[in-house]
Every structure is written in structure tokens, then in C-alpha cells.
Short mmCIF file of C-alpha atoms in Angstrom, two decimals:
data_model
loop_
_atom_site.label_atom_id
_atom_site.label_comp_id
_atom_site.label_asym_id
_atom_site.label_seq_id
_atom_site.Cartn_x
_atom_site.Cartn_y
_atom_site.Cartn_z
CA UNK A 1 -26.92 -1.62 26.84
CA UNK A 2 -23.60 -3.81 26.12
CA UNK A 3 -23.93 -7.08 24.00
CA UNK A 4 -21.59 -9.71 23.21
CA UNK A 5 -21.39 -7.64 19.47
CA UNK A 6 -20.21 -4.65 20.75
CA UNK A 7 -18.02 -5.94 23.38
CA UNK A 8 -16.14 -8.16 21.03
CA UNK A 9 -15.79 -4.62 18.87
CA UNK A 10 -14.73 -2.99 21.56
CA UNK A 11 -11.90 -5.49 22.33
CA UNK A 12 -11.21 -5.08 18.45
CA UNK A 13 -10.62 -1.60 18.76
CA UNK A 14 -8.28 -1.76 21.63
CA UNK A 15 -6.10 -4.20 19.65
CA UNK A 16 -6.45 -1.61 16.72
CA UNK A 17 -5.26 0.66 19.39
CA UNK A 18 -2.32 -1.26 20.42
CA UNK A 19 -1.42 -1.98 16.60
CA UNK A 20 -1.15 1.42 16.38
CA UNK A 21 0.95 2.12 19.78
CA UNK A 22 3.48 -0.56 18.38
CA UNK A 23 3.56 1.43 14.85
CA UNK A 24 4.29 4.35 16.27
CA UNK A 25 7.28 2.70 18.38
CA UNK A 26 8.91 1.21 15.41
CA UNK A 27 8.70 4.65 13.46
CA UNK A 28 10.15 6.08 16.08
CA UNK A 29 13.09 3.38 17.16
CA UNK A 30 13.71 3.00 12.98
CA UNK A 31 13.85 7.09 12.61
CA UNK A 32 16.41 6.74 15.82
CA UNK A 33 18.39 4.04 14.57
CA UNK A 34 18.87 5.32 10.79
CA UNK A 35 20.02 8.52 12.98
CA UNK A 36 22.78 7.47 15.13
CA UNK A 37 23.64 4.51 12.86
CA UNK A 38 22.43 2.00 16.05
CA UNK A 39 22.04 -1.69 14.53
CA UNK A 40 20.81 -3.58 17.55
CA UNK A 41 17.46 -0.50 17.29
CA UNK A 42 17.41 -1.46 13.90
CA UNK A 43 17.42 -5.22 14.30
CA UNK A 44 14.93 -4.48 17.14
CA UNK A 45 12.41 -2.75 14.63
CA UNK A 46 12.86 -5.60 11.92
CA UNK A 47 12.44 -8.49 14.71
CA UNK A 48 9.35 -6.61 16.06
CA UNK A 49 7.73 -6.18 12.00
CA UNK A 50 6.93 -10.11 12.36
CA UNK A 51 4.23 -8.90 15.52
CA UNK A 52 2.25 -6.41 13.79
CA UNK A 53 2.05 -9.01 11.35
CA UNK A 54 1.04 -11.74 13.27
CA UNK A 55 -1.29 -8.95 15.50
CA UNK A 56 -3.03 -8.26 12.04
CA UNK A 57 -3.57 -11.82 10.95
CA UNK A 58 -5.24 -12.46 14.38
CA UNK A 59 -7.52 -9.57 14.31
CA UNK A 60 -8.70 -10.28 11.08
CA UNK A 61 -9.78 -13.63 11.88
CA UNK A 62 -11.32 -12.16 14.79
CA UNK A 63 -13.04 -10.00 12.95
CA UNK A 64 -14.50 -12.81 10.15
CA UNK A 65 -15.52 -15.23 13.35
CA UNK A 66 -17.49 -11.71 14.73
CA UNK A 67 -18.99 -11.21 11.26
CA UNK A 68 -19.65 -15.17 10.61
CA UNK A 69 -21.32 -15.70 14.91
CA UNK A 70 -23.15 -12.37 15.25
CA UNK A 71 -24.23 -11.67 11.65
CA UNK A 72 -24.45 -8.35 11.93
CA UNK A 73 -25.95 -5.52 9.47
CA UNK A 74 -26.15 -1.67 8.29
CA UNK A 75 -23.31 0.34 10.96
CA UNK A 76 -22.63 -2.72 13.00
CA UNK A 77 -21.18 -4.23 9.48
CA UNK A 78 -19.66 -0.94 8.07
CA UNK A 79 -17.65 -0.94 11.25
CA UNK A 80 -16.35 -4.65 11.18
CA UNK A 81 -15.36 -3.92 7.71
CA UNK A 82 -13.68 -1.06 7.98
CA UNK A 83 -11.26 -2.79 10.91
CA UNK A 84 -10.56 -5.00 8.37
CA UNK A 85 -9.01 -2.24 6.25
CA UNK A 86 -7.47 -0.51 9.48
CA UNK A 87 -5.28 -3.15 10.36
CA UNK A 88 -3.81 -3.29 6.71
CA UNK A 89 -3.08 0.15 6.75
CA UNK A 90 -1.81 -0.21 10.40
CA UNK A 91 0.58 -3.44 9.15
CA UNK A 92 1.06 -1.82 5.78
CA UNK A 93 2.48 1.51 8.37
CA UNK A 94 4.52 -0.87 10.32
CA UNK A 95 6.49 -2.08 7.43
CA UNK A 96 7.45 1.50 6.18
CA UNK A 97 9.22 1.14 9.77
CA UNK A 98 10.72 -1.78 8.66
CA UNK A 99 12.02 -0.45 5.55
CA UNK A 100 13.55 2.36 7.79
CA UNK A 101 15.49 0.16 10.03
CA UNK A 102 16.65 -1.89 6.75
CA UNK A 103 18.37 0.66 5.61
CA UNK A 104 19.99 1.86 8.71
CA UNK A 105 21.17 -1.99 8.87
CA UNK A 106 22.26 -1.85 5.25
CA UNK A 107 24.20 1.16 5.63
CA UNK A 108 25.88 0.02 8.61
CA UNK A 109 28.43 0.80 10.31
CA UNK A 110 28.17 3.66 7.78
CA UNK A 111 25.09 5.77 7.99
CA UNK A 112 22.32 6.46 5.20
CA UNK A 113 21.59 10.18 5.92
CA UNK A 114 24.23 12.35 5.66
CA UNK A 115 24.62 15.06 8.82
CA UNK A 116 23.41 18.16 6.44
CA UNK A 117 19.75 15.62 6.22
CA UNK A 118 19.73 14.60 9.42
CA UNK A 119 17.73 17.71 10.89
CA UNK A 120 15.22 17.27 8.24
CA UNK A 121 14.66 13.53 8.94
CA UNK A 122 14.23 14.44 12.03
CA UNK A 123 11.46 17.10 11.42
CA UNK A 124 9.69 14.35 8.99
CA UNK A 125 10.31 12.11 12.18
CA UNK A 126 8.10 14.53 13.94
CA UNK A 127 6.18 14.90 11.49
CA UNK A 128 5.38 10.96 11.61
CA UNK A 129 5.10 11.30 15.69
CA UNK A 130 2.63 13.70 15.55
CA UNK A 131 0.56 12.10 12.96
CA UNK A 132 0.81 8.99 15.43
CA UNK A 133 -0.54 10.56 18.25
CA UNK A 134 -3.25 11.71 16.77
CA UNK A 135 -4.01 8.79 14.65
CA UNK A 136 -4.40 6.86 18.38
CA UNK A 137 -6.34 9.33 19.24
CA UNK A 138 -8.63 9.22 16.60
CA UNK A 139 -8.79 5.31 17.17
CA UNK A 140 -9.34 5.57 20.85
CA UNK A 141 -12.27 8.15 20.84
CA UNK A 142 -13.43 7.86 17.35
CA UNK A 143 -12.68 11.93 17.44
CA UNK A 144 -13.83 13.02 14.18
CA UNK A 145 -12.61 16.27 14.92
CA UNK A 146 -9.30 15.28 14.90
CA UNK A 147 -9.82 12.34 12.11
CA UNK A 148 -10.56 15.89 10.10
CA UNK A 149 -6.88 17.47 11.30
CA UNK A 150 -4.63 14.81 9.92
CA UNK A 151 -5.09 15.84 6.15
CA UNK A 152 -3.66 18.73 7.62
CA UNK A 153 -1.13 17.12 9.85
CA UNK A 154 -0.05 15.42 6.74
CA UNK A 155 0.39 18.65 4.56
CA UNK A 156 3.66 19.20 7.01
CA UNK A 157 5.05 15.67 5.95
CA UNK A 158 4.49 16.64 2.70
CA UNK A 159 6.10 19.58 2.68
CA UNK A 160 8.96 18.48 4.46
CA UNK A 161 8.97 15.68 1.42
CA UNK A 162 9.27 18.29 -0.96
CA UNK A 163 11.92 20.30 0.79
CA UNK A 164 13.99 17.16 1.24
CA UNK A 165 13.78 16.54 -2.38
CA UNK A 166 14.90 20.26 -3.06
CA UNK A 167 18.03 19.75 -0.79
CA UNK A 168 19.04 16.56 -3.21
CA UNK A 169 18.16 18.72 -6.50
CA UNK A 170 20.41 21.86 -5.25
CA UNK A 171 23.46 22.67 -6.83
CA UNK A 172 25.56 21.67 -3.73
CA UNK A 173 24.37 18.08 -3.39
CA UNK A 174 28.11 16.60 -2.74
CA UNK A 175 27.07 13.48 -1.15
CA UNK A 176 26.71 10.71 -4.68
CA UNK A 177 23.91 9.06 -6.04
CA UNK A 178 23.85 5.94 -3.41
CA UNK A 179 23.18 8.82 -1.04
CA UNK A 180 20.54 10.53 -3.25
CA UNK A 181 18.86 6.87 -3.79
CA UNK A 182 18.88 5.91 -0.31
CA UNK A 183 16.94 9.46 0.71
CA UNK A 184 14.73 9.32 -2.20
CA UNK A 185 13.13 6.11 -0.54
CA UNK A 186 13.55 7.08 2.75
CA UNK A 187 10.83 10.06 2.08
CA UNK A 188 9.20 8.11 0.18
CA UNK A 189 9.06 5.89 3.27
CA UNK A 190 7.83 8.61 5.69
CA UNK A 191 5.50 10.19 2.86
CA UNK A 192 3.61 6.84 2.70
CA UNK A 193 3.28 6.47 6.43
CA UNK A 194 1.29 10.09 6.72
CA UNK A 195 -0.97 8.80 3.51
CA UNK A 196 -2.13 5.32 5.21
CA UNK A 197 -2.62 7.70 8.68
CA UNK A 198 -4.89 9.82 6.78
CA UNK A 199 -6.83 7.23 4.76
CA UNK A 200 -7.30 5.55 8.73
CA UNK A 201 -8.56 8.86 9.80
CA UNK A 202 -11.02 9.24 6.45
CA UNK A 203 -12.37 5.86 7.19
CA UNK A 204 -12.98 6.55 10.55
CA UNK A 205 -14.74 9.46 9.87
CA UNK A 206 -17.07 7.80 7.42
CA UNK A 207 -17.76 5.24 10.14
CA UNK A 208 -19.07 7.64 12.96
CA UNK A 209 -20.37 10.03 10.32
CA UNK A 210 -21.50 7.90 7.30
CA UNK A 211 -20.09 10.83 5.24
CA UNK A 212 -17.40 10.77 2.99
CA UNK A 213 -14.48 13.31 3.70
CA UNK A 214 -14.55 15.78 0.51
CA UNK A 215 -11.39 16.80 -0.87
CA UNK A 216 -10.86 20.67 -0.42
CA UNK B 1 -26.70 -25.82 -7.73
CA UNK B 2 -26.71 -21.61 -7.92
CA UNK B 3 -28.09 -19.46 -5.59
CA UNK B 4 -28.54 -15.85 -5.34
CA UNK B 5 -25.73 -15.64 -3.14
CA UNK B 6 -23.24 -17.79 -5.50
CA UNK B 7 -24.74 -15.81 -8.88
CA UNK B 8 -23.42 -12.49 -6.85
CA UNK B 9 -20.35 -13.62 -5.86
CA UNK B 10 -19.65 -14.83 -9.27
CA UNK B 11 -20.55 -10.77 -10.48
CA UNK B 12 -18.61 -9.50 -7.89
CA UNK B 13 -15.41 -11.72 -8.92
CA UNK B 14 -16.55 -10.22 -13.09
CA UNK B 15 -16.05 -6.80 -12.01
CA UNK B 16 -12.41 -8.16 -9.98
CA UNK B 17 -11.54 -8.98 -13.29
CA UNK B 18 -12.70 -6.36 -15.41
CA UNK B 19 -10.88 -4.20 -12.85
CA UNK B 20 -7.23 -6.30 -13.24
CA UNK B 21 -7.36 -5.47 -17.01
CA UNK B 22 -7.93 -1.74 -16.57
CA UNK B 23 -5.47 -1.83 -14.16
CA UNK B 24 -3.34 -3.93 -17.12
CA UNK B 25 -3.67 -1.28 -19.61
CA UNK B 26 -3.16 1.80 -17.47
CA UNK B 27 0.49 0.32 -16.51
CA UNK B 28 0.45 -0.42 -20.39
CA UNK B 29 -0.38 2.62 -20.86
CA UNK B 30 1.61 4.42 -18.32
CA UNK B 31 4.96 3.15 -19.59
CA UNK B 32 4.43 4.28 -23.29
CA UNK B 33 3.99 7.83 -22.16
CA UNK B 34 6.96 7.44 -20.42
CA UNK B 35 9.16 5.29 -23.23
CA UNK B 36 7.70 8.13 -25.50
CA UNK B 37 6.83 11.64 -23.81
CA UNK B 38 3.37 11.04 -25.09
CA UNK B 39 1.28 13.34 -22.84
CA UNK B 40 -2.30 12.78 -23.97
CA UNK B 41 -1.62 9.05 -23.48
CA UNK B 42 -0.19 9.74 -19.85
CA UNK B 43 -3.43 12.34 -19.07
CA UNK B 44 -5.39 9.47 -20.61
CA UNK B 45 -4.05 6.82 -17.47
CA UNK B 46 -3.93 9.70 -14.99
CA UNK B 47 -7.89 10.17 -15.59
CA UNK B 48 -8.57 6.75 -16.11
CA UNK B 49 -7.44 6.22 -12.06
CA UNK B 50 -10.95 7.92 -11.30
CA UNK B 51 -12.65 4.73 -12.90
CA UNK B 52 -10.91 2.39 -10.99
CA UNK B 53 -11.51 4.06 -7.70
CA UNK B 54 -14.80 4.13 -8.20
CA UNK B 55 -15.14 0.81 -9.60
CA UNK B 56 -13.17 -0.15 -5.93
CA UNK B 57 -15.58 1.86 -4.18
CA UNK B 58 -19.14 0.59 -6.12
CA UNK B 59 -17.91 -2.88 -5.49
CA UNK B 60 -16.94 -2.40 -1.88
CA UNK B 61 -20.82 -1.37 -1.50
CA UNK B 62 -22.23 -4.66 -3.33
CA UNK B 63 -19.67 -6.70 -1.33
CA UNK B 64 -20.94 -5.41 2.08
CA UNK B 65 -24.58 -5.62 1.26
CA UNK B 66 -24.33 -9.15 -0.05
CA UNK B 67 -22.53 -9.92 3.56
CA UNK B 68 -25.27 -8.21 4.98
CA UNK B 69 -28.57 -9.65 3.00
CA UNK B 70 -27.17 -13.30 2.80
CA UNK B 71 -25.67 -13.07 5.69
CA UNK B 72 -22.80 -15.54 4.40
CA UNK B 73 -20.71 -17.77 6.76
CA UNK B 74 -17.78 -19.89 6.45
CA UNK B 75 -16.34 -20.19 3.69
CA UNK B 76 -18.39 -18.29 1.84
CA UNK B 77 -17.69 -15.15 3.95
CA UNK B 78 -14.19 -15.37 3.75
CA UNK B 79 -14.58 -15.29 -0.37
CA UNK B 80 -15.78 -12.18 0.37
CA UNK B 81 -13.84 -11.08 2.81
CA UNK B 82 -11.29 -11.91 0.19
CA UNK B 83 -13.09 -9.61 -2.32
CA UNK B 84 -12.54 -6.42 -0.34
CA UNK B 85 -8.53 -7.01 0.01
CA UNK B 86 -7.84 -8.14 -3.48
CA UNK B 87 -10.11 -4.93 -4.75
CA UNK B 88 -7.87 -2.62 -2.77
CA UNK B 89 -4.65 -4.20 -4.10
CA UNK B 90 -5.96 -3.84 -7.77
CA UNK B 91 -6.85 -0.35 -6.73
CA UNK B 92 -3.17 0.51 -5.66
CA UNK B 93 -2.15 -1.46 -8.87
CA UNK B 94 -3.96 1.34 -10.38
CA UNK B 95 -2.43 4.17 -8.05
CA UNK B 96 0.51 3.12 -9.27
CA UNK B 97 0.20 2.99 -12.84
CA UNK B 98 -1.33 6.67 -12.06
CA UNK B 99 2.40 7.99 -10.65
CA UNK B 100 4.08 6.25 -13.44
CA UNK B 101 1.92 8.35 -15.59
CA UNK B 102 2.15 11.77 -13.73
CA UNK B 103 6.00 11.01 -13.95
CA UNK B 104 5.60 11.38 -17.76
CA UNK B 105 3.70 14.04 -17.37
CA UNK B 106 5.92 15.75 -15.25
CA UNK B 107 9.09 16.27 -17.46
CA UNK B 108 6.85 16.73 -20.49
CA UNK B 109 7.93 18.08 -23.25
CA UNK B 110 11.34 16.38 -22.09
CA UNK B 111 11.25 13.04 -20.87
CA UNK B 112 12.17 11.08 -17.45
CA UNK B 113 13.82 8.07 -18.48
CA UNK B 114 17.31 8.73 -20.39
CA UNK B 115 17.54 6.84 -23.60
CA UNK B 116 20.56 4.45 -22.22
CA UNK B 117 17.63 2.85 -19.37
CA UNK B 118 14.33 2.42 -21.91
CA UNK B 119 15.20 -1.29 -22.90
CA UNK B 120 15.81 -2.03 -18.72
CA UNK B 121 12.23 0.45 -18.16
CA UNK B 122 10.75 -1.97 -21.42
CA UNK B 123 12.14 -5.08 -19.70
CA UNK B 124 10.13 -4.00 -16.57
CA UNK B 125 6.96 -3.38 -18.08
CA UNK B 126 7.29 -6.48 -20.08
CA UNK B 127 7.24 -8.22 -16.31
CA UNK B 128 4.46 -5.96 -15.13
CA UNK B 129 2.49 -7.34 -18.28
CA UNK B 130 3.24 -10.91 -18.11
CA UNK B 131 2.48 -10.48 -14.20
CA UNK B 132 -0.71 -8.58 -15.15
CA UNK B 133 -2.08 -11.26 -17.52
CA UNK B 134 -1.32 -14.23 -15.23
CA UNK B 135 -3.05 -12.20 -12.38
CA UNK B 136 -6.13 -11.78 -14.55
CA UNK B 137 -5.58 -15.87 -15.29
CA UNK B 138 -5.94 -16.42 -11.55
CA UNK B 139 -9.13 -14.35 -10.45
CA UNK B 140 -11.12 -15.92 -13.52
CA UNK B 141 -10.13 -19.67 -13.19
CA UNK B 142 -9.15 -19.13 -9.38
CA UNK B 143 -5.91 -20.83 -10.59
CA UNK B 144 -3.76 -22.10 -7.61
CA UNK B 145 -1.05 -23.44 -9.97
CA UNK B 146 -0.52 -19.99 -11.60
CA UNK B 147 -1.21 -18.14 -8.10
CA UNK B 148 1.85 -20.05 -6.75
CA UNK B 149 3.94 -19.21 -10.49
CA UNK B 150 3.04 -15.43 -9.72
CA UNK B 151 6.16 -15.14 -6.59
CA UNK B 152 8.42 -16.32 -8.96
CA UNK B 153 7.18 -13.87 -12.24
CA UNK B 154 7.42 -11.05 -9.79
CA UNK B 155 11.31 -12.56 -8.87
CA UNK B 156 12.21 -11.49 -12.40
CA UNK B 157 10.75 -8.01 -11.56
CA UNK B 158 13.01 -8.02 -8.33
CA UNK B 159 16.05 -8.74 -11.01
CA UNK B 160 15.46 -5.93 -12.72
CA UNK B 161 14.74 -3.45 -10.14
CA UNK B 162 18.26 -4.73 -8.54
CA UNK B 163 19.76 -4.43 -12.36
CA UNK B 164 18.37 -0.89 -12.24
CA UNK B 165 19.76 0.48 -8.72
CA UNK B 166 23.13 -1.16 -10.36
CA UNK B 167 23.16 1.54 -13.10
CA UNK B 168 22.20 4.12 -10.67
CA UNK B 169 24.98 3.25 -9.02
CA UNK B 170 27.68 2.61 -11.65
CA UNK B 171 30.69 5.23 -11.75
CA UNK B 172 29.71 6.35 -15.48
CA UNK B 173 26.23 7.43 -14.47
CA UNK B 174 26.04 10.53 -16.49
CA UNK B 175 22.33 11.80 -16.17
CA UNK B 176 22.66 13.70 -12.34
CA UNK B 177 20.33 13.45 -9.67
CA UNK B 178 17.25 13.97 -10.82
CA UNK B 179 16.89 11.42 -13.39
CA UNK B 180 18.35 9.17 -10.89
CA UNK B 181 15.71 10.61 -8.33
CA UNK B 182 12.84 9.83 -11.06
CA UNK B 183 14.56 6.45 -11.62
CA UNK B 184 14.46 5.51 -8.13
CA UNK B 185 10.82 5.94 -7.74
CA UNK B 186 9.97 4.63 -10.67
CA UNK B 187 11.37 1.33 -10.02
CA UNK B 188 9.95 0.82 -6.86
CA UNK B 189 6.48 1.75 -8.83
CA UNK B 190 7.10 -1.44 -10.80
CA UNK B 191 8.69 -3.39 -8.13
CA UNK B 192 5.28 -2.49 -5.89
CA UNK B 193 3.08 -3.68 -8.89
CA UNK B 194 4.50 -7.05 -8.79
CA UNK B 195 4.27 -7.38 -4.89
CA UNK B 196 0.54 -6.03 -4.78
CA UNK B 197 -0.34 -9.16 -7.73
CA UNK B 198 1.51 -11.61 -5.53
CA UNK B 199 -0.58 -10.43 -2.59
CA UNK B 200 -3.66 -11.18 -4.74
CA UNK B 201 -2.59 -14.42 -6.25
CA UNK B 202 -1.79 -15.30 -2.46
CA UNK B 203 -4.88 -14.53 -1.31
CA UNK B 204 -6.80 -16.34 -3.70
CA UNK B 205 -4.74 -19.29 -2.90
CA UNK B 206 -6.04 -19.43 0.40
CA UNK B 207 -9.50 -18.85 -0.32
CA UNK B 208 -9.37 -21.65 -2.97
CA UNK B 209 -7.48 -24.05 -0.25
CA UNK B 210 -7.59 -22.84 3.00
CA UNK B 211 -3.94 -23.12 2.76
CA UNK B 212 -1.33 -19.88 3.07
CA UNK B 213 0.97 -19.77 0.41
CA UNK B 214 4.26 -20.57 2.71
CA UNK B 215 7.63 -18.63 2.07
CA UNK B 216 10.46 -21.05 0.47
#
């Protein structure tokens, strides 16, 4: 029982799909680049920014012409509009990459994160992988299950947030203020990318369900 | 000439509005707590954020049934379509505001901004206001001329932000890490403010020409 409608959806989806594949690739090539200090990854990741933007733009007018040809109502609608608000978290995720790689390209041939942070970035790294995964997940097979898990997925960014900020409070902090400012934003950055994950997940929830997520 | 359609859309863009100027005093408000350790004023903003997200949320509903009684096309759809993204930008306007005010909060009964960065913190909220007020200027009169003035108000916010890092920075910083920490984040609070109004004023720009605003 396929119509044009929900074929023109589906083919929505997958691009939301393959925003969020590219996403997850930037995270992961800016997280490597601030790392080992590698400029051509971090060029790489600011170069590739300008297609999730121009991915974005398309979809949305995608989605208007869908709205504007098939007119559609009640779920059908909810749905359309809530890609709408996908892709800017998607693109709005994608440029939290692109603030990563900046600052790996700012801070070269130097790095930003000193070797003491590095093993934490890297658990926040994983953090963001994980919370990836699953987020394409949740796209791909509107799992509501595992829309439900992120929140939770996210409490381990968070945490790691905290812990990072702890390590820049404690006594020992030797490595300056340009140092402290630089990881301030940086988990700030990865903090951010777990919240627009999450509010992804919520909306897709509400979309399959027609339930709000409640706060615990 | 009205119609239901136009009469709605004209009460949806009202409540746009009425939303920019609670978003206007809550970073009003948000910076006095801060500039002077007043808490009730900074619990005041920080449960004043409730109002706005629901305002965001009631309108989101009237947008998507208009779309879905009138069934709007063209032109007219992407107004609305319009509606949905500038309402989530005032909403993170408001967000943001919030964090300024839970910053306050936070080093109650002391305070977060040392008494050597209040005129550069003033100086930033003085740019938040004048950007606020023009913002307000261009969803009333959908104002192209003062959409287009709104990248360069939100310039003199990227000044100051850059002004700001350059104290941070300077060898006689004196107030450690976590006042530079709390500085950090709250400049990039302000600096998000401004680029969330130019988002706005851009979009409204294109729904009044069909034009995008291009980058100089």
C-alpha cells in the first residue's frame, strides 16, 4: 500500500540517514585530527561542513515541495515537519564537527589538548560515536526503544563533561589559560552534539508514538 | 483582501513577536543578575524559560494545523515554514539567556564575572539589546533593510567576544581558571545570541524576497 507520499518520505528519511552517516564521520575525523594534530583531517572536516549544508538546504526544499504537491494532514504532516527540524539538528551537529577541526587547524602545528586530556577526549569521542550509532539507528528503524536509550547514552557525555571540567579546576592544572579556553569549548562542543542527538531521538519518538518523552 | 488563512498568519507572527521581547528581557534580565549577584532576578529568567518553551511549543501546534486546515502552498507555506525555524531560534535565544542566568546563580552569594570585565560583560549586553530590539523591528514590519543591518550589529558582538578571549589571554590575568572557565562560556552565550537573531533576520529576508541573504 505505497503512494507517491510515502515514497517521497521514505527517500527523505534515507537522506536524513545519510546526513547523519556524514555527521558522524566528521565527529569522528575532527575528534582524530584535534588528536594527532593532523591538518589535512582537519581541512577535510571543514571542506566537507559546506555538504551537510548544502544536503540540508536540499532536503528542506524537498520537504516544502512534498508538503505544498501532496497536502498532507494529521501524522503524514507531523512527520514532514518534524524532518524539517531533524535536518537542523543534523546540520546544527555537523558544525560542532566543524568547530572541532577549527581548532585543531588553529592550534596547528601545535596541538589544542594537552596529552594528560587526550584520553578523556577520547572517551567523550566515544561517547559522541556511540550516540551516533544509535542516533542512525533510531533514524533507520524509527526504534523507539532505542530513541528512549540516548537520554541515557547522553548522561555518559555528560559526565565525562563534568569530569573534564574537574581536571581544568584541579590544583595541578599546569597547562595556561589558552589551554583551559580552548577545552572549555571543546566540551562544550561535544556536550552540544549529545543534546541535538537526544532532542532527534525525543522527536522521533513523539512521531511514532504521538507522546511526549517525560523528563524523569 | 484578508482571509482566514492571512488573519492567522498575522497571529502567529503576534505571538513571534511577543516571544522576541520575552526573550529581550530575559537576556536583560540575565545579565543584571550577573553584573549584580542578584539571585531572585536570575531565578526570575531561569523560570521564565518555561514560558517561552511553551509559548514555542503552543505555536508549533497552531502553525501545523493552519498548514493542515488551509492547506497553504507557495509562498504562503514557506511563511510558515518560516514560522517554525524562527520560533526555535527565539527559543534557543531564550535557552541562552536561561545559562546566563544559572551562571549567576551558580556562584551566588559570590559572583562570576570579576569586577575588572563588567563594563566589556555591559558592552555585550548592550549589543545583545540593540540586536534584540532591531530583531523585534524585523518580525513586526518584516524589515529587509534592518534584516540585512542585523550581520553587521552582531559584527560588533564578534568584537567584543574577540576583545574578551584577549583578556583571557593577557599575561596579567589574575582571576585563575575558573572565572576564566565561566568567562569562556559566557561569551560564547552572547556571541550565540547574536548568531541565532541573524539567522532570524536572514530568514525573514528570504521569505519577504525570495532572495538568500548572500555572504560579503
Amino acid at each position: 500500500m505505497r503512494d507517491i507520499f510515502h515514497d517521497e518520505l521514505d527517500s527523505i528519511n534515507e537522506t536524513l540517514l545519510r546526513m547523519s552517516g556524514l555527521v558522524r564521520e566528521a565527529m569522528t575525523d575532527a575528534t582524530k585530527s584535534l588528536l594527532t594534530g593532523d591538518l589535512q583531517l582537519a581541512e577535510k572536516v571543514i571542506a566537507a561542513d559546506q555538504t551537510i549544508d548544502d544536503i540540508q538546504h536540499d532536503l528542506d526544499n524537498r520537504t516544502i515541495n512534498l508538503m505544498a504537491r501532496q497536502q498532507p494532514v494529521a501524522s503524514d504532516l507531523r512527520n514532514l515537519v518534524s524532518t524539517l527540524r531533524i535536518s537542523a539538528d543534523l546540520e546544527r551537529m555537523g558544525d560542532l564537527a566543524h568547530h572541532i577541526a577549527k581548532t585543531a587547524r588553529m592550534r596547528f602545528p601545535g596541538q589544542a589538548v594537552p596529552e594528560l586530556l587526550k584520553p578523556l577526549v577520547a572517551d567523550m569521542d566515544r561517547a559522541a560515536s556511540a550516540i551516533g550509532e544509535k542516533l542512525s539507528t533510531v533514524l533507520q528503524y524509527r526504534d523507539t526503544a532505542r530513541a528512549l536509550e540516548l537520554d541515557k547514552d547522553d548522561d555518559v557525555m555528560d559526565d565525562l563533561h563534568r569530569k573534564l571540567i574537574g581536571v581544568l579546576l584541579g590544583d595541578d592544572w599546569s597547562f595556561g589559560i589558552e589551554t583551559a579556553i580552548d577545552m572549555t569549548l571543546l566540551g562544550r562542543y561535544y556536550e552540544r552534539f549529545g543534546d541535538h542527538a537526544v532532542s532527534i531521538a525525543n522527536r522521533v519518538y513523539f512521531t511514532v508514538t504521538g507522546e511526549y518523552v517525560t523528563a524523569e
